Amino acid sequence: MKPRDTRVKPGSRVSLADWHTDGDAFVGKDKAASMARLDDDRVRLEELQELLYAEGKHRLLVVLQAMDTAGKDSTIRHVFRGVDPLGVRVANFGVPSTHELRHDYLWRVHPHVPASGEIAIFNRSHYEDVLVPRVNGAIGHAECERRYRQINDFERMLSETGTTIRKFYLHISKDEQKKRLEARRDTPKKRWKFQPGDLAVRAQWDDYRAAYDALLSATSTRHAPWHVVPADDKLARNLIVSALLIEALEGLDMRYPEPVAGVAGTPII
Amino acid sequence: MKPRDTRVKPGSRVSLADWHTDGDAFVGKDKAASMARLDDDRVRLEELQELLYAEGKHRLLVVLQAMDTAGKDSTIRHVFRGVDPLGVRVANFGVPSTHELRHDYLWRVHPHVPASGEIAIFNRSHYEDVLVPRVNGAIGHAECERRYRQINDFERMLSETGTTIRKFYLHISKDEQKKRLEARRDTPKKRWKFQPGDLAVRAQWDDYRAAYDALLSATSTRHAPWHVVPADDKLARNLIVSALLIEALEGLDMRYPEPVAGVAGTPII
């Protein structure tokens, strides 16, 4: 098992079987203390977002990918609760429409990247295009490799033009997914989330895991690193994502802009 | 002076001073015959666009760049007159808005690339971002080189995902521009086109030419070649652009799709 570091080292070969799905190595046993830490993190994230927006210089792109039920929606809800919605936009990428398929696969994501001062969260992303078609055999090995390179080029350009990128793979075990699907099936208030297609995708678990191993190996770069976040425990998952985003934003060395000269002496009538 | 070939060989160093601005080497002296040829070309372009649309497989991106008055608008009007507007979209890129500047410079162009079966014409383009800021000193040499590479990566991705790209630099002489600006100034019906800024840009003629030399050298690739089109003579310019687009579309080996099975026997009630 890997140590506490969640970051996929650029150029390394990932086998998700070697990575924790439980969060024990990352958070303590004291649940109340962990929840208090998450509250503190939210406050800090809110401050940093305000500074990001005020300075209007940097952009933060957060990419979330995961197997079904790993908690992408829930992570967004818990980590970004309290952050000004004006400065955070979530873009959901589902099955591409006929219209979208008539374009290159980066066409539908590019309009949603963050502007200066913004945080954008991709709830699924262009990475779906090296997952579903790969598993279904719609694209072969060579095309998949080509897409990795195209994605790396695209993200490098975004990074070079002022966007900080953090990508999170929310990592759950097959057993944990079973429990969550059963809960959806058996809990009246959760049943609407249960899609017949979920089981078909679960049946391809090993194929998707192999596709994730390959994409995490190929597309974790210095400019746009992947983090494998243990997600069997929701609180640990949220704490890890918060901490990594705070670290990324603090690394930008942001400052509030200077007031316009003369403003200080302007009478308020 | 270069021979009849207008294509910038990938990897070659361009000096526009070596390229024709007059079209004499490309079209004959018989003006009536040339005009008849342009009519024929329009019919052929219309047929090819219909086939492109019907097959719904390929995409054609046409990029037009030029010094002021070289005739980008006029080229679009004359070459595409008669082509179904449903299958051709023109995207104009002016001075970036404040909102656009809050994104990477490819963000505003990507949504306008052609869908399958479409022709898109960029009237100015992402190449403005290696012209104006370079000449004005807003970006240095290293950043400019980086943008060339980013643009090549972007266009390579478009090409690999099914887009045929042809880029045209409409090449006029400084004398011809003088004549056209004078005509705008002195012709009441053309005067609205005369912008005070035009003269400031003309004063930077040598800087813009150097910027074009550099970009044509750096971004003419096998997948997205530049053509330097002599544009002092409007008819020659239009004939050359038409011929190159027809050649590009004919190279796609397109076919009308097969009718759906059973359609032949379906009674029309």
Short mmCIF file of N, CA, C and O in Angstrom, two decimals, chain B residues 40-41 43-49 51-52 55 58 60 164 166 242-255:
data_model
loop_
_atom_site.label_atom_id
_atom_site.label_comp_id
_atom_site.label_asym_id
_atom_site.label_seq_id
_atom_site.Cartn_x
_atom_site.Cartn_y
_atom_site.Cartn_z
N ASP B 40 -17.69 28.55 -62.37
CA ASP B 40 -17.65 27.08 -62.35
C ASP B 40 -17.21 26.57 -60.98
O ASP B 40 -17.75 25.59 -60.46
N ASP B 41 -16.23 27.24 -60.42
CA ASP B 41 -15.72 26.82 -59.10
C ASP B 41 -16.80 26.92 -58.03
O ASP B 41 -16.90 26.08 -57.15
N VAL B 43 -20.00 26.60 -58.43
CA VAL B 43 -20.93 25.48 -58.60
C VAL B 43 -20.33 24.21 -58.00
O VAL B 43 -20.99 23.46 -57.28
N ARG B 44 -19.04 24.00 -58.29
CA ARG B 44 -18.37 22.80 -57.77
C ARG B 44 -18.30 22.83 -56.25
O ARG B 44 -18.53 21.80 -55.58
N LEU B 45 -18.01 23.99 -55.68
CA LEU B 45 -17.91 24.13 -54.23
C LEU B 45 -19.27 23.85 -53.57
O LEU B 45 -19.35 23.23 -52.51
N GLU B 46 -20.31 24.30 -54.24
CA GLU B 46 -21.67 24.07 -53.74
C GLU B 46 -21.98 22.56 -53.72
O GLU B 46 -22.53 22.05 -52.74
N GLU B 47 -21.62 21.87 -54.80
CA GLU B 47 -21.83 20.41 -54.86
C GLU B 47 -21.08 19.70 -53.73
O GLU B 47 -21.60 18.81 -53.07
N LEU B 48 -19.82 20.13 -53.55
CA LEU B 48 -18.98 19.47 -52.54
C LEU B 48 -19.50 19.74 -51.13
O LEU B 48 -19.47 18.87 -50.27
N GLN B 49 -19.99 20.95 -50.90
CA GLN B 49 -20.53 21.27 -49.58
C GLN B 49 -21.78 20.42 -49.30
O GLN B 49 -21.97 19.95 -48.19
N LEU B 51 -22.40 17.48 -50.47
CA LEU B 51 -21.92 16.11 -50.21
C LEU B 51 -21.33 16.01 -48.80
O LEU B 51 -21.58 15.03 -48.07
N LEU B 52 -20.56 17.02 -48.42
CA LEU B 52 -19.98 17.07 -47.07
C LEU B 52 -21.07 16.99 -46.01
O LEU B 52 -20.98 16.23 -45.04
N GLU B 55 -22.96 13.48 -46.16
CA GLU B 55 -22.18 12.39 -45.57
C GLU B 55 -22.04 12.59 -44.06
O GLU B 55 -22.00 11.62 -43.30
N HIS B 58 -16.99 14.48 -42.34
CA HIS B 58 -15.83 15.36 -42.28
C HIS B 58 -16.22 16.78 -41.87
O HIS B 58 -17.39 17.16 -41.92
N LEU B 60 -14.66 20.95 -42.21
CA LEU B 60 -13.65 21.79 -42.87
C LEU B 60 -13.53 23.13 -42.15
O LEU B 60 -14.52 23.85 -41.99
N THR B 164 -10.54 18.90 -41.38
CA THR B 164 -9.57 19.31 -42.39
C THR B 164 -9.37 20.81 -42.22
O THR B 164 -10.34 21.56 -42.13
N ARG B 166 -7.50 24.40 -43.53
CA ARG B 166 -6.74 25.15 -44.54
C ARG B 166 -6.65 26.60 -44.08
O ARG B 166 -7.68 27.22 -43.76
N SER B 242 -10.64 29.46 -53.97
CA SER B 242 -11.64 28.47 -54.42
C SER B 242 -10.97 27.17 -54.81
O SER B 242 -11.39 26.08 -54.40
N ALA B 243 -9.94 27.29 -55.65
CA ALA B 243 -9.29 26.08 -56.17
C ALA B 243 -8.71 25.25 -55.03
O ALA B 243 -8.82 24.01 -55.03
N LEU B 244 -8.12 25.91 -54.05
CA LEU B 244 -7.51 25.17 -52.94
C LEU B 244 -8.57 24.49 -52.07
O LEU B 244 -8.35 23.38 -51.57
N LEU B 245 -9.71 25.15 -51.89
CA LEU B 245 -10.77 24.53 -51.09
C LEU B 245 -11.40 23.35 -51.82
O LEU B 245 -11.70 22.31 -51.22
N ILE B 246 -11.57 23.50 -53.13
CA ILE B 246 -12.11 22.39 -53.93
C ILE B 246 -11.16 21.19 -53.86
O ILE B 246 -11.57 20.06 -53.62
N GLU B 247 -9.88 21.48 -54.00
CA GLU B 247 -8.87 20.41 -53.91
C GLU B 247 -8.93 19.71 -52.54
O GLU B 247 -8.90 18.48 -52.46
N ALA B 248 -9.07 20.51 -51.49
CA ALA B 248 -9.11 19.93 -50.14
C ALA B 248 -10.33 19.04 -49.97
O ALA B 248 -10.24 17.92 -49.46
N LEU B 249 -11.49 19.50 -50.44
CA LEU B 249 -12.72 18.72 -50.29
C LEU B 249 -12.71 17.48 -51.19
O LEU B 249 -13.15 16.40 -50.78
N GLU B 250 -12.18 17.61 -52.38
CA GLU B 250 -12.11 16.45 -53.28
C GLU B 250 -11.18 15.39 -52.71
O GLU B 250 -11.38 14.20 -52.94
N GLY B 251 -10.20 15.83 -51.95
CA GLY B 251 -9.26 14.89 -51.35
C GLY B 251 -9.88 14.02 -50.27
O GLY B 251 -9.27 13.04 -49.81
N LEU B 252 -11.10 14.35 -49.84
CA LEU B 252 -11.72 13.61 -48.74
C LEU B 252 -12.41 12.33 -49.21
O LEU B 252 -12.82 11.50 -48.41
N ASP B 253 -12.56 12.18 -50.50
CA ASP B 253 -13.17 10.97 -51.07
C ASP B 253 -14.53 10.69 -50.42
O ASP B 253 -14.77 9.62 -49.84
N MET B 254 -15.40 11.68 -50.52
CA MET B 254 -16.71 11.58 -49.85
C MET B 254 -17.71 10.83 -50.73
O MET B 254 -17.59 10.80 -51.94
N ARG B 255 -18.70 10.23 -50.07
CA ARG B 255 -19.76 9.52 -50.79
C ARG B 255 -21.10 9.83 -50.13
O ARG B 255 -21.16 9.98 -48.91
#
